mmCIF file of C-alpha atoms and ligand atoms in Angstrom:
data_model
loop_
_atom_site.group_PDB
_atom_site.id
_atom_site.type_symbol
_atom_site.label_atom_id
_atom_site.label_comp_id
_atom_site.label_asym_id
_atom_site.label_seq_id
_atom_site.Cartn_x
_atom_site.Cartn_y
_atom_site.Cartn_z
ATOM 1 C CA UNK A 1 -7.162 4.152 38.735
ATOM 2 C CA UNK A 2 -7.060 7.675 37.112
ATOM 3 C CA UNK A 3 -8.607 10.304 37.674
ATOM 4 C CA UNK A 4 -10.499 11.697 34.467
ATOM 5 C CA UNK A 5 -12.132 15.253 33.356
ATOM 6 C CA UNK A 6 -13.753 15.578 30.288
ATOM 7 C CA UNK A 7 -14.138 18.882 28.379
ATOM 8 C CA UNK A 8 -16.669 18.909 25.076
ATOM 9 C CA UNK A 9 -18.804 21.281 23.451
ATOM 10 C CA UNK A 10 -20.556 19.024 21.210
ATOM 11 C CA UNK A 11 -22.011 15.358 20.134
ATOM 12 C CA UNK A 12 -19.295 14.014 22.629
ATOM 13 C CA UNK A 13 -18.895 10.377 21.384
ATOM 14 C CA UNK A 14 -15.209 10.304 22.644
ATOM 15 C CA UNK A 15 -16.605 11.065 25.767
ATOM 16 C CA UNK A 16 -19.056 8.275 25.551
ATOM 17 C CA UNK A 17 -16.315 5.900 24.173
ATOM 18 C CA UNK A 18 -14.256 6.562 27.436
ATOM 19 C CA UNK A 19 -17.121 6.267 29.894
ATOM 20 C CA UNK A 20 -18.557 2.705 27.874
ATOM 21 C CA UNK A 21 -14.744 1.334 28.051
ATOM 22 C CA UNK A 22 -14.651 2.405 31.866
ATOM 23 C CA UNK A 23 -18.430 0.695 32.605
ATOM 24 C CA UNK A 24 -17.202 -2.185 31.085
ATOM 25 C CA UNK A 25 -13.956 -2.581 33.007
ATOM 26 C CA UNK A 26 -11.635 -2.117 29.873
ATOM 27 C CA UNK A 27 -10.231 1.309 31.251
ATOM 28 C CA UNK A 28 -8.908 1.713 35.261
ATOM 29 C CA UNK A 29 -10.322 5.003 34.972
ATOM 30 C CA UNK A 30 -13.310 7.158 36.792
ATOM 31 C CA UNK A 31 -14.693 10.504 35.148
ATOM 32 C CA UNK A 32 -14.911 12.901 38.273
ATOM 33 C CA UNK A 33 -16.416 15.141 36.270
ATOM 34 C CA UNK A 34 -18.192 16.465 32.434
ATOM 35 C CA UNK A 35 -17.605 20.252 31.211
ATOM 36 C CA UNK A 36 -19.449 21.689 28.638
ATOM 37 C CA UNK A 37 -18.795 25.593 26.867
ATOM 38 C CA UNK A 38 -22.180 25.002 25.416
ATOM 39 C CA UNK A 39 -25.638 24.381 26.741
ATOM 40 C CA UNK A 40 -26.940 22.656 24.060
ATOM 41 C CA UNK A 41 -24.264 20.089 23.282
ATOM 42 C CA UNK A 42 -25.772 16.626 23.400
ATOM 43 C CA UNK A 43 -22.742 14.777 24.760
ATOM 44 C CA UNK A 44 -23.599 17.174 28.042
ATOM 45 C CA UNK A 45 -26.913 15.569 27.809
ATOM 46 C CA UNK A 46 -25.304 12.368 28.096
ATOM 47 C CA UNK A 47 -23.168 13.103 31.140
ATOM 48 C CA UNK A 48 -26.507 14.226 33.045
ATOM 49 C CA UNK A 49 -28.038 10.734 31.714
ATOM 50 C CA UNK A 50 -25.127 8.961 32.895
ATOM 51 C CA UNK A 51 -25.278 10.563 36.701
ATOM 52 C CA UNK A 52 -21.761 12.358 35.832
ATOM 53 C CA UNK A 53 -20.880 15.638 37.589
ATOM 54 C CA UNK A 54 -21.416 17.510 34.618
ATOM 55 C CA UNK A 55 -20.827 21.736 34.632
ATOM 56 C CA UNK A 56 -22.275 23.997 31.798
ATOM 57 C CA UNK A 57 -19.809 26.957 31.521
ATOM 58 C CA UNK A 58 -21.294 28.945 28.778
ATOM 59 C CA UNK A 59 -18.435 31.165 27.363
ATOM 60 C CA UNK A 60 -20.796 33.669 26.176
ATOM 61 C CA UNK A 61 -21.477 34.592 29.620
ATOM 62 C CA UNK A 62 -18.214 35.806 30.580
ATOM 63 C CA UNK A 63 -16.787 38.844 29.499
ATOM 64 C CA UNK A 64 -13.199 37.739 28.735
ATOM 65 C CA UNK A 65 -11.720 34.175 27.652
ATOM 66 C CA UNK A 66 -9.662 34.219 31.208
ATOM 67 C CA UNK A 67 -13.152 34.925 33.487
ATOM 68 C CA UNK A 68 -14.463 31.843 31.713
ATOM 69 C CA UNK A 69 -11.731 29.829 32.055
ATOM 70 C CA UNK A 70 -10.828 30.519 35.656
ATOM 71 C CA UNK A 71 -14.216 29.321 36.106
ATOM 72 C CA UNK A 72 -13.554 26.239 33.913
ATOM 73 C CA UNK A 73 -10.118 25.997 36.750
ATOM 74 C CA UNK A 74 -11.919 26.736 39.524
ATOM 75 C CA UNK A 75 -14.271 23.533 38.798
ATOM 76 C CA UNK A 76 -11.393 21.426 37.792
ATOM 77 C CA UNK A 77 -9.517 22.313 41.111
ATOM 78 C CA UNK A 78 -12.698 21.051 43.312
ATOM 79 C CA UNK A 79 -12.382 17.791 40.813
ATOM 80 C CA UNK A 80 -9.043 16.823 41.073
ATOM 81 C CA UNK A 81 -8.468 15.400 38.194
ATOM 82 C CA UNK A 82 -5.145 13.540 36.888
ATOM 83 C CA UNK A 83 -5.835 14.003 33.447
ATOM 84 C CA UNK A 84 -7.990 16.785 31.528
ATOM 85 C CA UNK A 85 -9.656 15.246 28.575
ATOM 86 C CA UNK A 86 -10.590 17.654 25.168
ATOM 87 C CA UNK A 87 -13.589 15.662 23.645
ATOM 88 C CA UNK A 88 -14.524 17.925 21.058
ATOM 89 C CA UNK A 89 -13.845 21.187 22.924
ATOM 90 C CA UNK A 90 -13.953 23.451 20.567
ATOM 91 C CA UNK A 91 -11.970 26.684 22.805
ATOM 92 C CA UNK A 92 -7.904 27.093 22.340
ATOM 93 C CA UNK A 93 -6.492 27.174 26.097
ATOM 94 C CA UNK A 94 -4.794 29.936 27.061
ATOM 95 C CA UNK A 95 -1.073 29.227 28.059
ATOM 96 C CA UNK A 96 -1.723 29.983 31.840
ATOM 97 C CA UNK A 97 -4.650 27.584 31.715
ATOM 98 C CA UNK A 98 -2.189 24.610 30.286
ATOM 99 C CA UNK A 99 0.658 25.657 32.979
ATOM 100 C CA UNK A 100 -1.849 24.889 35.256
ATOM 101 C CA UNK A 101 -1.526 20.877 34.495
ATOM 102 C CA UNK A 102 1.487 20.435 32.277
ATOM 103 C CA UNK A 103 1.627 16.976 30.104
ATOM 104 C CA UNK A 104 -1.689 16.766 32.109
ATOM 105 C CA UNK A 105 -3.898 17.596 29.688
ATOM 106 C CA UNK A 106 -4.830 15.109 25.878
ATOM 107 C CA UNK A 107 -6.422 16.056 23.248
ATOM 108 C CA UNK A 108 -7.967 13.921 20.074
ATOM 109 C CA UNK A 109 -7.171 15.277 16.453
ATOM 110 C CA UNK A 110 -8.461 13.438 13.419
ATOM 111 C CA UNK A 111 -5.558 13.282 11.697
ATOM 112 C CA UNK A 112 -1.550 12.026 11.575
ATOM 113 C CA UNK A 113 -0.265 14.945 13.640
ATOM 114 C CA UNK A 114 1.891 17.033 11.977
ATOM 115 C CA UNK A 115 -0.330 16.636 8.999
ATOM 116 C CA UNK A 116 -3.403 18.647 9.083
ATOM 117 C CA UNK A 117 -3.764 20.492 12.301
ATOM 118 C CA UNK A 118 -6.448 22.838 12.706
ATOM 119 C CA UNK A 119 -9.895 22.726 11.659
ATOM 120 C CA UNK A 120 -11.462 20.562 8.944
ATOM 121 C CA UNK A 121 -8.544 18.182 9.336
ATOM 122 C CA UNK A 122 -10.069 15.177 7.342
ATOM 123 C CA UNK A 123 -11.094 17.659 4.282
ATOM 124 C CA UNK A 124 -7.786 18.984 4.284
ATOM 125 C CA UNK A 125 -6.685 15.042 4.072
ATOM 126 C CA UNK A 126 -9.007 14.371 1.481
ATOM 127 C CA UNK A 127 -7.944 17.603 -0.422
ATOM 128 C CA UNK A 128 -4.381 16.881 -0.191
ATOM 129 C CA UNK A 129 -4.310 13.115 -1.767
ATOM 130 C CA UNK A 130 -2.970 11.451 0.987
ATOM 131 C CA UNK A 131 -3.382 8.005 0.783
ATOM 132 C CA UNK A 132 -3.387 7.436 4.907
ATOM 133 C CA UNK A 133 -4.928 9.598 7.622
ATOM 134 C CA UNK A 134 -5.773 8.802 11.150
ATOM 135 C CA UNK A 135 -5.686 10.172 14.601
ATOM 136 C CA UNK A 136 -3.509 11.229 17.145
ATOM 137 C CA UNK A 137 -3.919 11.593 21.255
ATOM 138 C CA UNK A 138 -1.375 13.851 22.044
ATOM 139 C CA UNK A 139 -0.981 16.570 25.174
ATOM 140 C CA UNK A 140 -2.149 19.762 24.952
ATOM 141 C CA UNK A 141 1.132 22.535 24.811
ATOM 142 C CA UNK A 142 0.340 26.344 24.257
ATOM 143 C CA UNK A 143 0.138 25.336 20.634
ATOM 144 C CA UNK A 144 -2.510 24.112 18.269
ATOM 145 C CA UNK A 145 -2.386 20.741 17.539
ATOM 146 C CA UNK A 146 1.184 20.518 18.787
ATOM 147 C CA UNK A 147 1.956 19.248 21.988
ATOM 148 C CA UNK A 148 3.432 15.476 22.446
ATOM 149 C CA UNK A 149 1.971 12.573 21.297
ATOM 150 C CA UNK A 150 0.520 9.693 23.276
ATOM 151 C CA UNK A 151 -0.926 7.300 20.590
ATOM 152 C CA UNK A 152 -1.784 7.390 16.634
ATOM 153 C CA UNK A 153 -4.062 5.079 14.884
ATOM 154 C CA UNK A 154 -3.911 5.417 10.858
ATOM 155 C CA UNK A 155 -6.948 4.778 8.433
ATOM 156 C CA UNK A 156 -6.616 4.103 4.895
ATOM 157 C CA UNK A 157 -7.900 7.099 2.440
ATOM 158 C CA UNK A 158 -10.026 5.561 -0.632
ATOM 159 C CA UNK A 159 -10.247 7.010 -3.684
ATOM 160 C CA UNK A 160 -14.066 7.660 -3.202
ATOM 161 C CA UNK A 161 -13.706 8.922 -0.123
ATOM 162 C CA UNK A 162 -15.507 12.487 1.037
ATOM 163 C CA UNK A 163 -14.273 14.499 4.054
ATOM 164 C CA UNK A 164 -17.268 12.791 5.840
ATOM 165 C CA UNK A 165 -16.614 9.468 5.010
ATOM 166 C CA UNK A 166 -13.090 9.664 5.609
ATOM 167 C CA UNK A 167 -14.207 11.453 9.191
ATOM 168 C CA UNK A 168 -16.927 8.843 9.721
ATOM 169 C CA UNK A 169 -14.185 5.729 9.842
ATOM 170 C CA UNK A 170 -11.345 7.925 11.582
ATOM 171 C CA UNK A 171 -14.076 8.468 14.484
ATOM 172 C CA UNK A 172 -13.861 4.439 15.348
ATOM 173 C CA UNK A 173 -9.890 5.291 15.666
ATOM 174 C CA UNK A 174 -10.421 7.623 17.642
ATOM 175 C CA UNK A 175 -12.675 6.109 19.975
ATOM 176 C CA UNK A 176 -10.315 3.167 20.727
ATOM 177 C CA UNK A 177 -7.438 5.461 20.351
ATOM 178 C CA UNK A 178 -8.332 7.727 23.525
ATOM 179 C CA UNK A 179 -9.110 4.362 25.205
ATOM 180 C CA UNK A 180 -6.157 2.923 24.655
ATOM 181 C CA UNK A 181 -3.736 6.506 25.639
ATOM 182 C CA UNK A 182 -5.634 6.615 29.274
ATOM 183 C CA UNK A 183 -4.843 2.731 29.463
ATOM 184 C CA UNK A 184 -1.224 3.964 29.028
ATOM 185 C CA UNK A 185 -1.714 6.519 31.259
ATOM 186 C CA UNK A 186 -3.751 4.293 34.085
ATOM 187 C CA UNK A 187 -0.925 1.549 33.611
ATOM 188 C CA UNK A 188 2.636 2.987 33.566
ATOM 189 C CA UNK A 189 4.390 5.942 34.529
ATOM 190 C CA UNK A 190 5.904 7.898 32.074
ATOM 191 C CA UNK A 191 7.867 10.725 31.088
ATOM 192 C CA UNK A 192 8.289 13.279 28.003
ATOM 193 C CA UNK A 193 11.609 13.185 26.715
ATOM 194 C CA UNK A 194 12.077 16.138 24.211
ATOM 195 C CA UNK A 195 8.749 15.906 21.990
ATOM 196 C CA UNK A 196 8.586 11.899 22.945
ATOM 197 C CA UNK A 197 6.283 10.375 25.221
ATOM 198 C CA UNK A 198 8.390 7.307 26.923
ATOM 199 C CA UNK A 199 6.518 4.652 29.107
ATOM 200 C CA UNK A 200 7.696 2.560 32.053
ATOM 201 C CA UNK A 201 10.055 3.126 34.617
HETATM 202 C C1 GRF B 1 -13.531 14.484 16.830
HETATM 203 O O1 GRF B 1 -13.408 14.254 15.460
HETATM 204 C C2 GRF B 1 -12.222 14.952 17.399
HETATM 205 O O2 GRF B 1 -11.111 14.402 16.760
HETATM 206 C C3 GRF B 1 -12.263 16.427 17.164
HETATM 207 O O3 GRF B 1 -13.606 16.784 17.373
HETATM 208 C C4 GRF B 1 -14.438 15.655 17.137
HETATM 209 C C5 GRF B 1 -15.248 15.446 18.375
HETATM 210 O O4 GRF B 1 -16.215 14.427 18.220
HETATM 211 N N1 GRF B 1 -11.325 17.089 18.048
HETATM 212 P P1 GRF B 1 -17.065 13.972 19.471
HETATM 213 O O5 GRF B 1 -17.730 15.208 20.055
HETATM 214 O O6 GRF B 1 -16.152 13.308 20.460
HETATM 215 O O7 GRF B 1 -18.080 13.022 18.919
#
């Protein structure tokens, strides 16, 4: 059983994905608790519907990115979680913040990491030609988009295929994608060997 805290700041379907997996037994997992930068984001909404322990931290309300953060810390720290999970959370972490939980912390990216990182990642696929996208769990580093990866899923790019249509199948990856990385995670130890995530003793 893992230990699991969820950051978002918007529609938080990963999020949901995680905690229907968990309700249903597929994932030895427990969210201890739900973090949202932004009031309004409905996957927040969710987490209250869903009797999680679930913290607004507005970032607009703090006058530097390290005051909200240490408040972000200080709520993980009464959480204990063993893994941080980015849902959506649209903030870079400062370096300090990811020293806090090295190769503790995953992140979701809709596309074949190194390919696209950054914003608009399945545009930037469709704009490019590729002819295969995906997603990739991978822990967060003091990098964008950068750190190890866990898990990749690929998805086939059609000809007809907009940013959002590309983005709309790429979100089922993801969703079993993140599943399956804590499932890793619950299951076996591991260990990051250079940039390579290795499983099992
Ligand atoms: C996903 O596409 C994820 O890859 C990216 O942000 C989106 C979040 O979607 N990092 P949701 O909030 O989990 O529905």
């Amino acid at each position: 059983m893992i230990r699991i805290a969820v950051l978002l700041s918007g529609r938080g379907s990963n999020f949901t994905a995680i905690d229907d997996a968990i309700r249903r037994g597929a994932l030895d997992a427990e969210i201890v608790c739900v973090i949202s930068n932004r009031p309004e984001a409905p996957g927040i909404e969710t987490a209250r519907d869903r009797q999680h322990h679930a913290h607004v931290v507005d970032h607009r309300t703090f006058s530097s990115r390290q005051a909200h953060e240490e408040e972000v810390l200080r709520i993980l720290d009464t959480a204990r979680p063993d893994f941080i999970v980015l849902a959506g959370y649209m903030r870079l972490l400062s370096p300090s913040f990811v020293a806090r939980y090295p190769h503790r912390i995953l992140n979701i990216h809709p596309s074949l990491l190194p390919s696209f990182p950054g914003v608009d990642a399945q545009a930037q696929a469709v704009a490019h030609g590729v002819k295969v996208s995906g997603c990739t769990v991978h822990f967060v580093d003091e990098h964008l988009d950068a750190g190890p990866i866990i898990a990749q899923r690929p998805v086939e790019v059609r000809d007809d295929d907009t940013a959002e249509t590309l983005a709309a199948r790429i979100l089922v990856e993801e969703h079993a994608a993140y599943v399956h990385a804590l499932g890793l995670l619950a299951r076996s130890p591991f260990r990051v060997v250079g940039r390579r995530v290795v499983f099992g003793e």
